[in-house]
PDB file of C-alpha atoms in Angstrom:
ATOM      1  CA  MET E   1      11.674 -79.499  14.972  1.00 55.00           C
ATOM      2  CA  ARG E   2       8.060 -78.284  15.038  1.00 55.00           C
ATOM      3  CA  GLY E   3       8.161 -78.058  18.831  1.00 53.00           C
ATOM      4  CA  ARG E   4      11.262 -75.855  18.782  1.00 53.00           C
ATOM      5  CA  LEU E   5       9.828 -73.610  16.075  1.00 46.00           C
ATOM      6  CA  PHE E   6       6.635 -73.151  18.098  1.00 43.00           C
ATOM      7  CA  ILE E   7       8.629 -72.233  21.227  1.00 49.00           C
ATOM      8  CA  VAL E   8      10.720 -69.685  19.327  1.00 43.00           C
ATOM      9  CA  LEU E   9       7.631 -68.108  17.719  1.00 45.00           C
ATOM     10  CA  ALA E  10       5.713 -68.066  21.004  1.00 43.00           C
ATOM     11  CA  ALA E  11       8.645 -66.459  22.819  1.00 44.00           C
ATOM     12  CA  GLY E  12       8.863 -63.797  20.104  1.00 46.00           C
ATOM     13  CA  VAL E  13       5.166 -62.980  20.437  1.00 42.00           C
ATOM     14  CA  PHE E  14       5.280 -62.764  24.232  1.00 42.00           C
ATOM     15  CA  MET E  15       8.402 -60.597  24.186  1.00 43.00           C
ATOM     16  CA  SER E  16       6.972 -58.181  21.607  1.00 40.00           C
ATOM     17  CA  VAL E  17       3.739 -57.453  23.509  1.00 40.00           C
ATOM     18  CA  PRO E  18       5.405 -55.309  26.218  1.00 42.00           C
ATOM     19  CA  LEU E  19       7.430 -53.492  23.562  1.00 42.00           C
ATOM     20  CA  SER E  20       4.369 -52.524  21.569  1.00 40.00           C
ATOM     21  CA  ALA E  21       2.570 -51.455  24.745  1.00 43.00           C
ATOM     22  CA  HIS E  22       5.495 -49.197  25.661  1.00 49.00           C
ATOM     23  CA  HIS E  23       5.125 -47.213  22.460  1.00 52.00           C
ATOM     24  CA  GLY E  24       1.410 -46.600  22.855  1.00 59.00           C
ATOM     25  CA  GLY E  25       0.068 -43.288  24.059  1.00 68.00           C
ATOM     26  CA  ALA E  26      -2.752 -44.659  26.206  1.00 77.00           C
ATOM     27  CA  VAL E  27      -1.110 -43.344  29.363  1.00 86.00           C
ATOM     28  CA  PHE E  28      -1.631 -39.722  28.244  1.00 90.00           C
ATOM     29  CA  ASP E  29      -4.866 -37.708  28.270  1.00 90.00           C
ATOM     30  CA  ASN E  30      -4.995 -36.600  24.627  1.00 88.00           C
ATOM     31  CA  GLY E  31      -7.967 -34.320  25.282  1.00 90.00           C
ATOM     32  CA  LYS E  32      -6.168 -32.280  27.929  1.00 93.00           C
ATOM     33  CA  SER E  33      -3.084 -30.099  27.961  1.00 93.00           C
ATOM     34  CA  VAL E  34      -1.221 -28.592  30.895  1.00 95.00           C
ATOM     35  CA  THR E  35       1.301 -25.748  30.727  1.00 96.00           C
ATOM     36  CA  LEU E  36       4.169 -26.043  33.186  1.00 97.00           C
ATOM     37  CA  LYS E  37       6.704 -23.375  34.117  1.00 97.00           C
ATOM     38  CA  GLY E  38       9.766 -24.919  35.659  1.00 97.00           C
ATOM     39  CA  THR E  39      13.495 -25.345  35.875  1.00 98.00           C
ATOM     40  CA  VAL E  40      15.291 -28.012  33.854  1.00 98.00           C
ATOM     41  CA  THR E  41      17.051 -30.628  35.965  1.00 98.00           C
ATOM     42  CA  GLN E  42      18.065 -32.956  33.121  1.00 98.00           C
ATOM     43  CA  TRP E  43      17.719 -33.267  29.330  1.00 97.00           C
ATOM     44  CA  VAL E  44      18.106 -36.738  27.838  1.00 97.00           C
ATOM     45  CA  TYR E  45      18.625 -36.636  24.070  1.00 96.00           C
ATOM     46  CA  SER E  46      18.682 -40.285  23.038  1.00 94.00           C
ATOM     47  CA  ASN E  47      16.571 -43.102  21.655  1.00 93.00           C
ATOM     48  CA  PRO E  48      13.866 -44.179  22.031  1.00 92.00           C
ATOM     49  CA  HIS E  49      12.474 -40.915  23.491  1.00 92.00           C
ATOM     50  CA  LEU E  50      13.720 -37.445  24.360  1.00 95.00           C
ATOM     51  CA  LEU E  51      13.143 -36.773  28.061  1.00 96.00           C
ATOM     52  CA  LEU E  52      12.954 -33.354  29.693  1.00 97.00           C
ATOM     53  CA  MET E  53      13.022 -33.448  33.490  1.00 98.00           C
ATOM     54  CA  LEU E  54      12.050 -30.322  35.351  1.00 97.00           C
ATOM     55  CA  ASP E  55      11.133 -29.001  38.769  1.00 98.00           C
ATOM     56  CA  VAL E  56       7.784 -27.199  38.804  1.00 98.00           C
ATOM     57  CA  LYS E  57       6.875 -25.092  41.831  1.00 96.00           C
ATOM     58  CA  GLY E  58       3.221 -25.350  42.798  1.00 88.00           C
ATOM     59  CA  GLU E  59       1.042 -22.526  44.123  1.00 88.00           C
ATOM     60  CA  ASP E  60       1.769 -23.702  47.670  1.00 94.00           C
ATOM     61  CA  GLY E  61       5.534 -23.593  47.036  1.00 93.00           C
ATOM     62  CA  THR E  62       5.935 -27.365  46.843  1.00 96.00           C
ATOM     63  CA  VAL E  63       8.291 -28.513  44.078  1.00 97.00           C
ATOM     64  CA  VAL E  64       7.025 -31.325  41.868  1.00 97.00           C
ATOM     65  CA  LYS E  65       9.473 -33.241  39.678  1.00 98.00           C
ATOM     66  CA  TRP E  66       7.977 -33.662  36.185  1.00 98.00           C
ATOM     67  CA  VAL E  67       9.170 -35.847  33.318  1.00 97.00           C
ATOM     68  CA  ALA E  68       8.086 -34.809  29.830  1.00 96.00           C
ATOM     69  CA  GLU E  69       8.797 -37.022  26.839  1.00 95.00           C
ATOM     70  CA  THR E  70       8.569 -36.860  23.100  1.00 92.00           C
ATOM     71  CA  GLN E  71       9.652 -38.973  20.145  1.00 91.00           C
ATOM     72  CA  ALA E  72      13.143 -40.050  19.058  1.00 92.00           C
ATOM     73  CA  PRO E  73      15.808 -37.492  18.094  1.00 93.00           C
ATOM     74  CA  SER E  74      15.541 -38.337  14.393  1.00 91.00           C
ATOM     75  CA  ILE E  75      11.851 -37.443  14.438  1.00 90.00           C
ATOM     76  CA  MET E  76      12.158 -34.320  16.613  1.00 91.00           C
ATOM     77  CA  TYR E  77      15.295 -32.844  15.002  1.00 90.00           C
ATOM     78  CA  PRO E  78      13.285 -31.082  12.236  1.00 88.00           C
ATOM     79  CA  ALA E  79      11.249 -29.315  14.949  1.00 88.00           C
ATOM     80  CA  GLY E  80      14.444 -27.812  16.373  1.00 89.00           C
ATOM     81  CA  TYR E  81      15.206 -30.177  19.246  1.00 92.00           C
ATOM     82  CA  ARG E  82      18.968 -30.540  19.713  1.00 93.00           C
ATOM     83  CA  LYS E  83      21.314 -32.124  22.210  1.00 95.00           C
ATOM     84  CA  ASN E  84      22.039 -28.649  23.564  1.00 93.00           C
ATOM     85  CA  SER E  85      18.451 -27.313  23.521  1.00 93.00           C
ATOM     86  CA  PHE E  86      18.277 -27.374  27.327  1.00 95.00           C
ATOM     87  CA  LYS E  87      20.698 -27.391  30.206  1.00 95.00           C
ATOM     88  CA  ALA E  88      20.202 -27.849  33.928  1.00 97.00           C
ATOM     89  CA  GLY E  89      19.044 -24.603  35.489  1.00 97.00           C
ATOM     90  CA  ASP E  90      17.215 -23.275  32.395  1.00 97.00           C
ATOM     91  CA  ASP E  91      13.750 -21.860  33.054  1.00 97.00           C
ATOM     92  CA  VAL E  92      11.302 -23.259  30.489  1.00 97.00           C
ATOM     93  CA  THR E  93       7.595 -23.370  29.754  1.00 97.00           C
ATOM     94  CA  VAL E  94       6.385 -26.788  28.637  1.00 96.00           C
ATOM     95  CA  THR E  95       2.918 -27.733  27.366  1.00 95.00           C
ATOM     96  CA  VAL E  96       2.143 -31.441  27.718  1.00 95.00           C
ATOM     97  CA  ASN E  97      -0.639 -33.979  27.479  1.00 94.00           C
ATOM     98  CA  PRO E  98      -0.594 -35.110  31.124  1.00 96.00           C
ATOM     99  CA  ALA E  99      -0.806 -38.692  32.328  1.00 96.00           C
ATOM    100  CA  GLN E 100      -4.340 -39.934  32.837  1.00 94.00           C
ATOM    101  CA  ASN E 101      -3.491 -41.245  36.307  1.00 95.00           C
ATOM    102  CA  GLY E 102      -2.423 -37.809  37.589  1.00 94.00           C
ATOM    103  CA  ARG E 103       1.276 -38.600  37.921  1.00 96.00           C
ATOM    104  CA  PRO E 104       3.691 -35.810  36.966  1.00 97.00           C
ATOM    105  CA  ILE E 105       4.563 -37.110  33.512  1.00 96.00           C
ATOM    106  CA  GLY E 106       3.465 -35.884  30.126  1.00 96.00           C
ATOM    107  CA  ARG E 107       3.972 -35.948  26.378  1.00 94.00           C
ATOM    108  CA  ILE E 108       5.534 -32.743  25.057  1.00 94.00           C
ATOM    109  CA  LEU E 109       3.366 -30.641  22.777  1.00 93.00           C
ATOM    110  CA  LYS E 110       5.394 -27.431  22.899  1.00 93.00           C
ATOM    111  CA  VAL E 111       8.372 -25.973  24.759  1.00 94.00           C
ATOM    112  CA  ILE E 112       9.428 -22.351  25.109  1.00 93.00           C
ATOM    113  CA  THR E 113      13.154 -22.394  25.866  1.00 91.00           C
ATOM    114  CA  ALA E 114      15.118 -20.078  28.161  1.00 88.00           C
ATOM    115  CA  ASN E 115      16.015 -17.838  25.184  1.00 89.00           C
ATOM    116  CA  GLY E 116      12.391 -17.621  23.980  1.00 90.00           C
ATOM    117  CA  THR E 117      12.603 -20.139  21.123  1.00 89.00           C
ATOM    118  CA  THR E 118       9.447 -22.214  20.644  1.00 91.00           C
ATOM    119  CA  LEU E 119       9.904 -25.900  19.916  1.00 91.00           C
ATOM    120  CA  GLY E 120       6.871 -27.951  18.896  1.00 84.00           C
ATOM    121  CA  LEU E 121       6.012 -31.154  17.127  1.00 74.00           C
ATOM    122  CA  THR E 122       6.887 -32.017  13.552  1.00 56.00           C
ATOM    123  CA  ALA E 123       4.521 -33.354  10.934  1.00 52.00           C
ATOM    124  CA  ASP E 124       6.357 -36.686  11.283  1.00 51.00           C
ATOM    125  CA  ALA E 125       5.951 -36.903  15.056  1.00 52.00           C
ATOM    126  CA  PRO E 126       2.932 -39.100  15.646  1.00 50.00           C
ATOM    127  CA  ILE E 127       0.288 -38.243  18.211  1.00 50.00           C
ATOM    128  CA  TYR E 128      -1.159 -41.298  19.921  1.00 46.00           C
ATOM    129  CA  PRO E 129      -3.687 -42.615  19.349  1.00 43.00           C
ATOM    130  CA  PRO E 130      -3.286 -42.084  15.596  1.00 44.00           C
ATOM    131  CA  GLY E 131      -5.856 -39.829  13.975  1.00 43.00           C
ATOM    132  CA  LYS E 132      -6.240 -37.452  16.919  1.00 42.00           C
TER     133      LYS E 132
END
């Protein structure tokens, strides 16, 4: 019985490590923000994170596909984020904490929608690492 209990507990610990790592903010550069002007390609309004995908045209004309994320709908709803906040083809301005490795992903700090509405963070939306 002890052997089985140990295996179950060990499996639970090993399975939870990747989950806790996923919800950390270590991938983002919290000391830096980047403002992107682009066109929405997709808006995913579901758990565990809201995802805004957009095409951003660089100075040389090259289009870079960005993915910007924020917290779950229940946390971001008070800040004005809705299922219909964005649609493909909308021109938006998004401010993000970019990824530390330079990839085109970021954590949403603020969005100015196609109609000029500003969406930001809520007091309940945690910034990682906590205390920053």
